[in-house]
Coordinates of C-alpha atoms and ligand atoms in Angstrom, one line a residue:
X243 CA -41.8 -70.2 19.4
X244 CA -40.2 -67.1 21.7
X245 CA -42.2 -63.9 21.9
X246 CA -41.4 -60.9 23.0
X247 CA -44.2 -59.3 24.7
X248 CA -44.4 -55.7 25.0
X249 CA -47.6 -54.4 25.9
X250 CA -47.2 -53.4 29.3
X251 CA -44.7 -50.8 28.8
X252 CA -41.8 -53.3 28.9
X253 CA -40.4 -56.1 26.9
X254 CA -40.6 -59.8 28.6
X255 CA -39.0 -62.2 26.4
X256 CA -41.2 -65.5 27.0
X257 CA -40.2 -68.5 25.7
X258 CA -43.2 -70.8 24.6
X259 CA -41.2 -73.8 23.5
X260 CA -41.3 -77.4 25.2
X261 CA -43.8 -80.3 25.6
X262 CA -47.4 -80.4 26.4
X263 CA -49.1 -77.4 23.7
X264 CA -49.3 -73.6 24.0
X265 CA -50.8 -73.3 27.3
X266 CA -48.5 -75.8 29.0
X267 CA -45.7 -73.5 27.4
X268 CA -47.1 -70.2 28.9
X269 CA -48.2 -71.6 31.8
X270 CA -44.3 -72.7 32.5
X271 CA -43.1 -69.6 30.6
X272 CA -44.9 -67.2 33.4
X273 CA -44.3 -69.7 36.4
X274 CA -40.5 -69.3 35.6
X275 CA -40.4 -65.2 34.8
X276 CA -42.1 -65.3 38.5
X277 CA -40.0 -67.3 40.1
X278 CA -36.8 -66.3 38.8
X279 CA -38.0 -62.2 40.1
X280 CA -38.1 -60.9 36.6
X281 CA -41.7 -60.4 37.0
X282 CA -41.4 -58.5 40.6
X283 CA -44.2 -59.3 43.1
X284 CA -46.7 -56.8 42.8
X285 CA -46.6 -56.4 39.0
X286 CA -49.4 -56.1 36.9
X287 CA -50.1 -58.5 34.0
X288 CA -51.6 -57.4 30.7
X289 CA -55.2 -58.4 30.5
X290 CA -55.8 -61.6 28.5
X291 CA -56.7 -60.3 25.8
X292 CA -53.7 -58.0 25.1
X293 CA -50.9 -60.7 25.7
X294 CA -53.5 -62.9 23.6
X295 CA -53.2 -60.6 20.9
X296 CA -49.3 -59.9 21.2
X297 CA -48.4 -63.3 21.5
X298 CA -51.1 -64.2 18.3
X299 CA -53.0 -67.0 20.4
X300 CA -56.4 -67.8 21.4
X301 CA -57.7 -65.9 24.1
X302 CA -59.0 -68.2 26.3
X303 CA -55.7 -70.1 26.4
X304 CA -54.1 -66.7 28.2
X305 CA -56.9 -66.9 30.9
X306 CA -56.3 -70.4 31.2
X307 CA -52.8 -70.2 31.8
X308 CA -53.3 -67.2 34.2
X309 CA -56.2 -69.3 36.2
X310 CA -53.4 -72.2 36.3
X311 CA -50.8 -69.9 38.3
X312 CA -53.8 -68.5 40.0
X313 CA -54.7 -71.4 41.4
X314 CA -51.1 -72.4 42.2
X315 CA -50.5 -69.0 44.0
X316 CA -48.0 -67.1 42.0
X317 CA -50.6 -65.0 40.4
X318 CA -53.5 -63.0 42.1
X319 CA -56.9 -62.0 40.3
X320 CA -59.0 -59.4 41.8
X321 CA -62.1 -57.6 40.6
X322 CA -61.0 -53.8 39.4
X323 CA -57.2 -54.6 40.0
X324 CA -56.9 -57.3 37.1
X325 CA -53.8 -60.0 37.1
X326 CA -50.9 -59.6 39.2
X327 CA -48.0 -61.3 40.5
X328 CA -49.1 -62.5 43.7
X329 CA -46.7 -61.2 47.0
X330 CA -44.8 -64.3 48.2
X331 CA -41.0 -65.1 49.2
X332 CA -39.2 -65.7 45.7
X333 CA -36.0 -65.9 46.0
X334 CA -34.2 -63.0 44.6
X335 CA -31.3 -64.1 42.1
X336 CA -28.4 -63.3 44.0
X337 CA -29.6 -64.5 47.4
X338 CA -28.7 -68.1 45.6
X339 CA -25.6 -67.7 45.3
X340 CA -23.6 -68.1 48.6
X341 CA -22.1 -64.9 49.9
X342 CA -18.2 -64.5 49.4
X343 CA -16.1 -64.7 52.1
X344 CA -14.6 -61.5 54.0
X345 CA -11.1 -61.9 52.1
X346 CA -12.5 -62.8 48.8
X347 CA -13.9 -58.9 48.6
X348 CA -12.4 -56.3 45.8
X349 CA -10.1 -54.4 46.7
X350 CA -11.0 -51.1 48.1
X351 CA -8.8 -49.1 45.8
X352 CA -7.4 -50.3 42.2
X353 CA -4.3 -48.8 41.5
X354 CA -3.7 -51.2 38.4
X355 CA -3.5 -49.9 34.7
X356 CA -5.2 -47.0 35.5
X357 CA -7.8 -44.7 34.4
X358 CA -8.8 -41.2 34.7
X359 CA -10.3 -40.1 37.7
X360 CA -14.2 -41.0 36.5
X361 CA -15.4 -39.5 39.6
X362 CA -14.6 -36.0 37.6
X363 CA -16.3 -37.0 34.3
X364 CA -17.6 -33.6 33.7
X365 CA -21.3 -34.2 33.4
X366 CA -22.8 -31.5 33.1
X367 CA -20.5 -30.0 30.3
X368 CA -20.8 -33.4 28.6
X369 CA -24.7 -33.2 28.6
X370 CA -24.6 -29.6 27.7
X371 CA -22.8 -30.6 24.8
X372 CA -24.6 -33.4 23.9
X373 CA -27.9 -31.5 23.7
X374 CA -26.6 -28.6 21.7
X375 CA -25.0 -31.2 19.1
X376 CA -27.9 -33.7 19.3
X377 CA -30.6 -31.2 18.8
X378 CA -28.9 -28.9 15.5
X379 CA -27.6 -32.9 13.9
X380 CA -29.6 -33.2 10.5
X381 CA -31.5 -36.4 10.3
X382 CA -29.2 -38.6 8.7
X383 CA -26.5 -38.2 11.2
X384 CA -29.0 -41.2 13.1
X385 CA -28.2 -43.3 9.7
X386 CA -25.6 -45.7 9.6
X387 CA -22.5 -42.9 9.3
X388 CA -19.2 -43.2 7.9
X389 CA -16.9 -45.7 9.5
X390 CA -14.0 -43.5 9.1
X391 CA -16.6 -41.8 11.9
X392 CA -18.8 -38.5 11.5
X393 CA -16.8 -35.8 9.5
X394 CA -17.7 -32.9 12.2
X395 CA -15.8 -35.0 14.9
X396 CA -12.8 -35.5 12.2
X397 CA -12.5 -32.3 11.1
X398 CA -13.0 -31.0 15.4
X399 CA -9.9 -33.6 16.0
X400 CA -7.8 -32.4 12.9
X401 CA -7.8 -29.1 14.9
X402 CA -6.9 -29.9 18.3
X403 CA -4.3 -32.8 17.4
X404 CA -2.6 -29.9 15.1
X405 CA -2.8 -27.5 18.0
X406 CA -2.5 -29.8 21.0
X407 CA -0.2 -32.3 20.1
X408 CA 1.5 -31.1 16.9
X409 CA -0.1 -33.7 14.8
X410 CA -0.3 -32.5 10.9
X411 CA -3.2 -34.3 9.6
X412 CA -6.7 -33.1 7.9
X413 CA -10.4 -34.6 8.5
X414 CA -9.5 -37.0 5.8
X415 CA -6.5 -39.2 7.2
X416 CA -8.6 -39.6 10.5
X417 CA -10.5 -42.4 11.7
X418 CA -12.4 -42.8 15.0
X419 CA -11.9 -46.0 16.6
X420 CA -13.4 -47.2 19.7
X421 CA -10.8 -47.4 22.0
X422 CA -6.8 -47.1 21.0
X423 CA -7.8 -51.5 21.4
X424 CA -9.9 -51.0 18.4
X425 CA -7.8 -49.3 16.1
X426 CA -4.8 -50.8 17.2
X427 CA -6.5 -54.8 15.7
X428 CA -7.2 -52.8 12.3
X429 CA -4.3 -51.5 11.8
X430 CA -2.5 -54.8 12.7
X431 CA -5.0 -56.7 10.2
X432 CA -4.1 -54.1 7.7
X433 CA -0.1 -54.4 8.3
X434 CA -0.5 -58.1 8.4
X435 CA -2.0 -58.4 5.1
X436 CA 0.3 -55.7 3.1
X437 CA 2.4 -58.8 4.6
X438 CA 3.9 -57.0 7.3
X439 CA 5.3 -60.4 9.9
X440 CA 7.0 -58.7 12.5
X441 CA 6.3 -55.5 15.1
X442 CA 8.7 -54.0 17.0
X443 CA 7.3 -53.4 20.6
X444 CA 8.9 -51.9 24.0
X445 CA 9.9 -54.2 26.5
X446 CA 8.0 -53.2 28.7
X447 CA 4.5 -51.9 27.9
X448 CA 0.7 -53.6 28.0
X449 CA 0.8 -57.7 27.0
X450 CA -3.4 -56.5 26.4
X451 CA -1.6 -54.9 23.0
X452 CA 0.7 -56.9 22.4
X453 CA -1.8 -59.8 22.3
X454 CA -3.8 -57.8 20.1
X455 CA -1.1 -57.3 17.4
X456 CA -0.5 -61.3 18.0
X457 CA -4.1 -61.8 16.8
X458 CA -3.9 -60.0 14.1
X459 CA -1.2 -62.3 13.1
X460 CA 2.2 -60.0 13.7
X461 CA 4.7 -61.5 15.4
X462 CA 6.5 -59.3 18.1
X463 CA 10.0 -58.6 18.7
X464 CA 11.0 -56.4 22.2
X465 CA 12.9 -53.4 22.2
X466 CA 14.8 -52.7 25.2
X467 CA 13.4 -49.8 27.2
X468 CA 16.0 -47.7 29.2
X469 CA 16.0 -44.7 31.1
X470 CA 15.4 -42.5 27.1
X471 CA 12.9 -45.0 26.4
X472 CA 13.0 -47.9 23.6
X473 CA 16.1 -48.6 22.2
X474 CA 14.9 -47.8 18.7
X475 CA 18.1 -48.6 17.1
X476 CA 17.6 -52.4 17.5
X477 CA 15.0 -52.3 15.1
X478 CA 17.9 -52.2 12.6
X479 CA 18.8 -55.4 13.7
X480 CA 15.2 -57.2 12.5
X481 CA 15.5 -57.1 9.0
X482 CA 11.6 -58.8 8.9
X483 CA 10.9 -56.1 11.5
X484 CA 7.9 -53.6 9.5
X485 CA 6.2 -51.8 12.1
X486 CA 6.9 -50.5 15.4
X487 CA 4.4 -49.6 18.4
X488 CA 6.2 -47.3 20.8
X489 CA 4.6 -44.9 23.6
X490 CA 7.1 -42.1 23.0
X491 CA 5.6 -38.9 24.7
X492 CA 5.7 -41.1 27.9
X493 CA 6.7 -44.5 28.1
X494 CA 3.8 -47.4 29.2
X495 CA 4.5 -47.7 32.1
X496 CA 8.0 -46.3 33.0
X497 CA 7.4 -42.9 32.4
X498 CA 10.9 -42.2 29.5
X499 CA 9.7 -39.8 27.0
X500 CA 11.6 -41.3 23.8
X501 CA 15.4 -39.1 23.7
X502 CA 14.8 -36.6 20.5
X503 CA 18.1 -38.5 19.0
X504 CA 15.7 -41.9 19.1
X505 CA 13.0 -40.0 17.7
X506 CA 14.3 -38.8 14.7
X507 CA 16.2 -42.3 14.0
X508 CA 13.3 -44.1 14.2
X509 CA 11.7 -41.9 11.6
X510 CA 14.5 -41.8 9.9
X511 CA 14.2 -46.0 9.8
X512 CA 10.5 -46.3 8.9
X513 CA 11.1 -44.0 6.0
X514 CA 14.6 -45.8 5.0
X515 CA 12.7 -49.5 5.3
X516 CA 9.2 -48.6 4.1
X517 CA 8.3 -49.1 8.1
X518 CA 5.3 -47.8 9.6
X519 CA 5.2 -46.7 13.6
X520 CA 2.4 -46.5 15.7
X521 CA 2.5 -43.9 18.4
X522 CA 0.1 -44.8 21.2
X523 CA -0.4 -41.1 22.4
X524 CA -2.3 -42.6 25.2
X525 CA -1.8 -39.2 28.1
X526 CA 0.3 -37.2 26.1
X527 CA -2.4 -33.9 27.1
X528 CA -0.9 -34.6 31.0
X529 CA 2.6 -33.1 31.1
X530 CA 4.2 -31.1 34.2
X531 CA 7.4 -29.8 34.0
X532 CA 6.7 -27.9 31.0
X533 CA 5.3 -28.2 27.8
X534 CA 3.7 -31.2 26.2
X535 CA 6.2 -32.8 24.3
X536 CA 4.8 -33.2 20.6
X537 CA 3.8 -35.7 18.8
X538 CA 6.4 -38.0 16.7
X539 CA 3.8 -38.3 14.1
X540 CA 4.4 -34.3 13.4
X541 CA 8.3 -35.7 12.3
X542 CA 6.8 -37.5 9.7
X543 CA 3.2 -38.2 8.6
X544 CA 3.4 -40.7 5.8
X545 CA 5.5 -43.1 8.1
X546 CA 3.6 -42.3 11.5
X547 CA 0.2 -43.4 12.5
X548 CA -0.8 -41.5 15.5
X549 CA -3.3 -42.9 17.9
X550 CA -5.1 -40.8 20.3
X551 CA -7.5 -41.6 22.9
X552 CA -10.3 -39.9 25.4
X553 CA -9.7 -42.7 28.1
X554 CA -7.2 -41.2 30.0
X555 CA -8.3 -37.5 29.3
X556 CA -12.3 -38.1 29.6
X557 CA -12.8 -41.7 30.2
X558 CA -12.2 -44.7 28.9
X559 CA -16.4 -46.0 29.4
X560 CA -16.7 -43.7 26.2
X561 CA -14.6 -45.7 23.7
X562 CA -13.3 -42.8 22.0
X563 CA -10.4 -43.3 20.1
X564 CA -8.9 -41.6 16.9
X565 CA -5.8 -42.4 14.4
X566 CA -4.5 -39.9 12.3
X567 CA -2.9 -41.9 9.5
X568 CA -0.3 -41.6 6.6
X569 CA -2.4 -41.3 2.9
X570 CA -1.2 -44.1 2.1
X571 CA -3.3 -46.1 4.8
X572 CA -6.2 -44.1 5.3
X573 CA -8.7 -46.1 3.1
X574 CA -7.5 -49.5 3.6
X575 CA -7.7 -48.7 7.2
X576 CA -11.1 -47.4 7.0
X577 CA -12.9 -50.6 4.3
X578 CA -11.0 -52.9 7.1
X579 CA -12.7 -51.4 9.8
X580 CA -16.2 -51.3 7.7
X581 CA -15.9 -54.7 7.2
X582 CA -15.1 -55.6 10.6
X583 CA -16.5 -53.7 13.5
X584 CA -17.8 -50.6 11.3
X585 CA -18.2 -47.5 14.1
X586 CA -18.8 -45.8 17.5
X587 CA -21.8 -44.3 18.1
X588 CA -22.9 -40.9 16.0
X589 CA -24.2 -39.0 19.0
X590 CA -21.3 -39.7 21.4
X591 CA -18.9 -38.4 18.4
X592 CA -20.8 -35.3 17.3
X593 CA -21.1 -34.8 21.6
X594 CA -17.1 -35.0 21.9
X595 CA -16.8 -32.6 18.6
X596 CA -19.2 -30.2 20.4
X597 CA -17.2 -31.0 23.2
X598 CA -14.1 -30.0 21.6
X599 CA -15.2 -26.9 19.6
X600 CA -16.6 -24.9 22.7
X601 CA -13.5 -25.4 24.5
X602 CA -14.9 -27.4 27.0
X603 CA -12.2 -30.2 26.4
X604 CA -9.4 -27.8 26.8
X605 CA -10.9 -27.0 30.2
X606 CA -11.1 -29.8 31.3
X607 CA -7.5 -31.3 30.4
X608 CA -5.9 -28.0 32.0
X609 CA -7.9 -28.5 35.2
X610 CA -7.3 -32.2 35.2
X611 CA -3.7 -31.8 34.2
X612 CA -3.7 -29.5 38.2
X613 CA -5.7 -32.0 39.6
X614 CA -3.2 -34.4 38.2
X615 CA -0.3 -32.7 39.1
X616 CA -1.5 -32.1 42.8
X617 CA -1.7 -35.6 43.3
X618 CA 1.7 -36.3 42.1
X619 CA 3.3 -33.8 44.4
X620 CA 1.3 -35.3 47.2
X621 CA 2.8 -38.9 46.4
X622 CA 6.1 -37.8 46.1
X623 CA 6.4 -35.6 48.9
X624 CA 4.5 -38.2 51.1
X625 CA 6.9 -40.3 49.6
X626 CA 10.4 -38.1 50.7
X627 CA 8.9 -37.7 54.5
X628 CA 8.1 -41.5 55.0
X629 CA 9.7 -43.4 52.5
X630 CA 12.8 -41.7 51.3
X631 CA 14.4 -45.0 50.5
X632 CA 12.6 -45.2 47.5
X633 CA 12.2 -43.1 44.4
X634 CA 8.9 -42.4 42.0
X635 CA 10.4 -42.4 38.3
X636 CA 8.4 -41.4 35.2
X637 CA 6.4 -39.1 36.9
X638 CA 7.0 -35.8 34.5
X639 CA 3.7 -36.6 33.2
X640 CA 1.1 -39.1 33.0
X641 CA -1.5 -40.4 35.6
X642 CA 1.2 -43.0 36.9
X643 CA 4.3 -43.1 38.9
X644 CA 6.8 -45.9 39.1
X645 CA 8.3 -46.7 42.8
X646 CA 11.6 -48.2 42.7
X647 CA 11.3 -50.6 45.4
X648 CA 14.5 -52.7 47.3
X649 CA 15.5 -55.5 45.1
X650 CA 13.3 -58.8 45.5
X651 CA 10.8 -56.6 47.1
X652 CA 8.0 -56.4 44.2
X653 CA 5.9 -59.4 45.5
X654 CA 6.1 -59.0 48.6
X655 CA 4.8 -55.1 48.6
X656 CA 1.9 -56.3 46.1
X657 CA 0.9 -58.7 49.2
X658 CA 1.3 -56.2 51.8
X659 CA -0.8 -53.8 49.4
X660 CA -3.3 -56.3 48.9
X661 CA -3.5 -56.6 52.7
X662 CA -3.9 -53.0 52.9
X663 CA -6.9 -53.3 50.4
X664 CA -5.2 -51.7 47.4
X665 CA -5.2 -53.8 44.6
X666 CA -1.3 -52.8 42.4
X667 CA 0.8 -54.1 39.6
X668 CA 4.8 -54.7 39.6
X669 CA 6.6 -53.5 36.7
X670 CA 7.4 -57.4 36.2
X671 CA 4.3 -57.8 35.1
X672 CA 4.8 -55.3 32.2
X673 CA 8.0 -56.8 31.1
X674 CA 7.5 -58.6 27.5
X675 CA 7.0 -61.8 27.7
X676 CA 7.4 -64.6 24.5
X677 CA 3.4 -65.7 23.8
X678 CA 2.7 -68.8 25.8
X679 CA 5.3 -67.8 28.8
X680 CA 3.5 -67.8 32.8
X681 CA 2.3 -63.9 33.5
X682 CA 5.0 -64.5 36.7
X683 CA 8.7 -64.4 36.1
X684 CA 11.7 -64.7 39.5
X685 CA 11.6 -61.0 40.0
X686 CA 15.6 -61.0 39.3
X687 CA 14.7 -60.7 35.9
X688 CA 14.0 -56.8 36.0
X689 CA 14.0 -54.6 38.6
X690 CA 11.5 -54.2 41.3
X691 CA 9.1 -51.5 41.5
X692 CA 5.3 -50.4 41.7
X693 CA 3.2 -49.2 39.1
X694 CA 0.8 -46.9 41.0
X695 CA -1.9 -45.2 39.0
X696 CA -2.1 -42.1 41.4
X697 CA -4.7 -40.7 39.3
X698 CA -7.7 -43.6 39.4
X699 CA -8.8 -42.5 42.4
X700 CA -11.4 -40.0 43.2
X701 CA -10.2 -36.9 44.7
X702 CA -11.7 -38.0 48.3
X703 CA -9.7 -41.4 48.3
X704 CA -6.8 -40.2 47.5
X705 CA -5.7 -39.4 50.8
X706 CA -6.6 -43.3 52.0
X707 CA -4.9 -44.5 48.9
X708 CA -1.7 -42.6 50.3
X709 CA -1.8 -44.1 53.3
X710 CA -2.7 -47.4 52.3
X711 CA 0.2 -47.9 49.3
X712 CA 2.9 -46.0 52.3
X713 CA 2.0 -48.7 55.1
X714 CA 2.5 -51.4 52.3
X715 CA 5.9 -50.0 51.2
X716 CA 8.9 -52.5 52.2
X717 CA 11.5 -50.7 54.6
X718 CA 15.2 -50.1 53.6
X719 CA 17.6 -52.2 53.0
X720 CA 19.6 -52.6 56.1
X721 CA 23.5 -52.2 55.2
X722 CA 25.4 -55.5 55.9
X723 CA 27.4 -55.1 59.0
X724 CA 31.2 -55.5 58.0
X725 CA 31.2 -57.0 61.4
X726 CA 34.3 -54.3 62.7
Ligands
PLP280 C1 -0.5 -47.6 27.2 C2 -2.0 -47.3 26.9 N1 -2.3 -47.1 25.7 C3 -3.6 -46.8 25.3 C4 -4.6 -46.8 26.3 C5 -6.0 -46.4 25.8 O1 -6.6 -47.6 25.5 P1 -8.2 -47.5 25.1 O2 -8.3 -46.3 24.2 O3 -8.4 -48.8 24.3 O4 -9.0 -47.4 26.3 C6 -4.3 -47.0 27.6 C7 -5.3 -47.0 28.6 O5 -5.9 -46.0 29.0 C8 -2.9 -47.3 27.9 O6 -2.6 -47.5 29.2

């Protein structure tokens, strides 16, 4: 029998299985919660006849358990202060464990992947919106909801995407995913049994979604990334080839935006073959130079899915994702997602809508896009004065940079960086890889370079992040004497 017991104003799960009868079990059920700290010293215990009644047993068998650990000194019993854990050395949980050693410690920065800057979640706007949204919601928007996600946030993202990112959608062809992860596994299950095989990915880009098309039973084919991003003319080549995931506003990780010449020949393939492509939009809001370069799905919305995401514009703790999909897919998209994972939470979709429609998300992009942008400057100027030997690519846009480092360099700056507490990737460890292959390959396979995630950090790191990643940079090359 387990119980949870509740009476006290917060849940303890007892469980009041094992030999020797009820009491035994309770006896041993409160001996344990005491000893293990979830019951803190100090705490009081629900009088007898409460827990008797919560648990449905006899009250005497409650006081006798309680005089049991009494008497054995993990409970105390005073007149006017009733039952209570009795004050002695328990060991907390994690005094247990042995501590780690100094150089088994995180890292003091993370650099890897990369996020947004949480530190400037915007709280207080967030909240703001929350309540507004929260309180005017009718009551069934605590129901269940549509797994396509709640029309207010569809028809909120319909706008923006249209004016944003030059996305032509309606509330309709949307559906709100958690995390690009999430929607990325439907749509795979729903290629995969329209009996899609294959998926054309870049050669570089995350192996976390490329695994996840592999689950979903697609097998992957690379497309070589250059300098204009993916070669999207060697999908030609894969007759089997029905799908393509490309990053093309700004390649993950180098930093191409797709050439406009690749863009429209890869539309002009999906459409030809019956293709779909799945744009992975993933910073697209965080351009520089000049405008946001728009969306491919705007080219062609019956042969691109567009996938949008708040974890690089708000943060990714939110699982806020959205596709906006050809008419074609939109319902078998949204009955494989209701019969899989169903939805994200109502309140934190109807909070981003709010969010969205009182302009609080454009504000917060534009002054994250400075903040951004700052930081990039800072790198690469840093970069010119102490480092000039080696270049940051990709950095138009985006929250990363990629440094070109000396060739057969790339392990040993991760070391040095490692030393230096800040925890990096190598572009090696982007490259595509067949499933099965070692996550390490001879660095002479590709060339050697740092992906640094300038914008994880919060704003009063960065400067030690700087330092840090420029102490762990490898020196130049020195020229080969010709001996004359
Ligand atoms: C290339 C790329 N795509 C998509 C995402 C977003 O993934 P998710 O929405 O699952 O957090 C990320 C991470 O932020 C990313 O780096």
């Amino acid at each position: 029998m387990a119980e949870s017991w509740a009476t006290f104003g917060r849940d303890l799960h007892l469980d009041l299985t094992g030999p020797g009868g009820v009491r035994a079990a309770l006896t041993r059920a409160l001996r344990e919660a005491v000893r293990t700290g979830r019951l803190a010293p100090g705490t009081r215990l629900p009088s007898s006849r409460s827990l008797a009644a919560d648990l449905s047993l006899a009250r005497n068998t409650v006081a006798d358990a309680y005089g049991d650990l009494v008497a054995e000194g993990w409970l105390t019993a005073r007149q006017g202060s009733g039952t209570r854990v009795a004050h002695r050395a328990v060991p907390h949980p994690a005094a247990v464990r042995p501590a780690p050693p100094e150089r088994d410690r995180r890292p003091a920065y993370d650099l890897r992947i990369g996020t947004a800057d949480v530190s400037a979640f915007p709280r207080s706007a967030w909240l703001a919106a929350g309540r507004r949204a929260i309180s005017a919601a009718p009551n069934d928007a605590f129901g269940y909801g549509d797994p396509r996600g709640h029309p207010v946030l569809r028809a909120a993202l319909a706008d923006y995407l249209a004016r944003a990112r030059g996305v032509r959608t309606e509330p309709a062809r949307i559906v709100v995913c958690a995390g690009f992860m999430q929607g990325l596994a439907v749509l795979g299950r729903v290629l995969r049994a329209r009996g899609v095989r294959e998926a054309g990915v870049e050669s570089y880009g995350l192996w976390l979604h490329r695994d996840v098309l592999r689950r979903a039973g697609l097998r992957t084919v690379p497309l070589t990334v250059d300098e204009h991003g993916a070669r999207t003319e060697e999908l030609t080549a894969h007759r089997g080839v029905r799908a393509a995931l490309l990053t093309p506003a700004h390649q993950y990780p180098t930093g191409a935006s797709l050439h406009p010449d690749r863009r429209a020949a890869v539309v002009d393939w999906a459409s030809r073959t019956g293709s779909v492509i799945l744009e992975d939009d993933y910073d697209g809001e965080f351009r520089y130079d000049r405008q946001p370069i728009g969306a491919l799905q705007g080219l062609d919305p019956e042969h691109v899915v567009y996938f949008g995401t708040a974890s690089k514009s708000l943060a990714p703790g939110l699982r806020l994702a959205w596709m906006a999909l050809p008419g074609h897919l939109a319902d078998e998209v949204a009955e494989v997602k209701a019969a899989g994972e169903w939805g994200t939470g109502t309140l934190e979709q109807l909070t981003l809508a709010e969010f969205i429609a009182c302009g609080a998300y454009d504000r917060h992009v534009r002054a994250m896009r400075l903040r951004y942008r700052r930081r990039r400057d800072r790198l690469v100027a840093a970069l010119a004065d102490r480092a000039p030997h080696i270049a940051a690519t990709g950095i138009a846009a985006g929250l990363h940079a990629v440094l070109r480092l000396p060739p057969g360099t790339e392990p040993s700056a991760i070391e040095a960086a490692a030393w230096h507490g800040l925890a990096v990737e190598g572009l090696n460890r982007f490259r595509y890889r067949a499933p099965g292959a070692p996550p390490t390959t001879p660095p002479a396979e590709g060339p050697d370079a740092l992906v640094i995630a300038y914008g994880t950090p919060s704003e009063h790191a960065f400067e030690g992040v700087l330092e840090a990643l420029l102490r762990s940079l490898p020196g130049p090359v020195q020229a080969a004497s010709d001996g004359s």
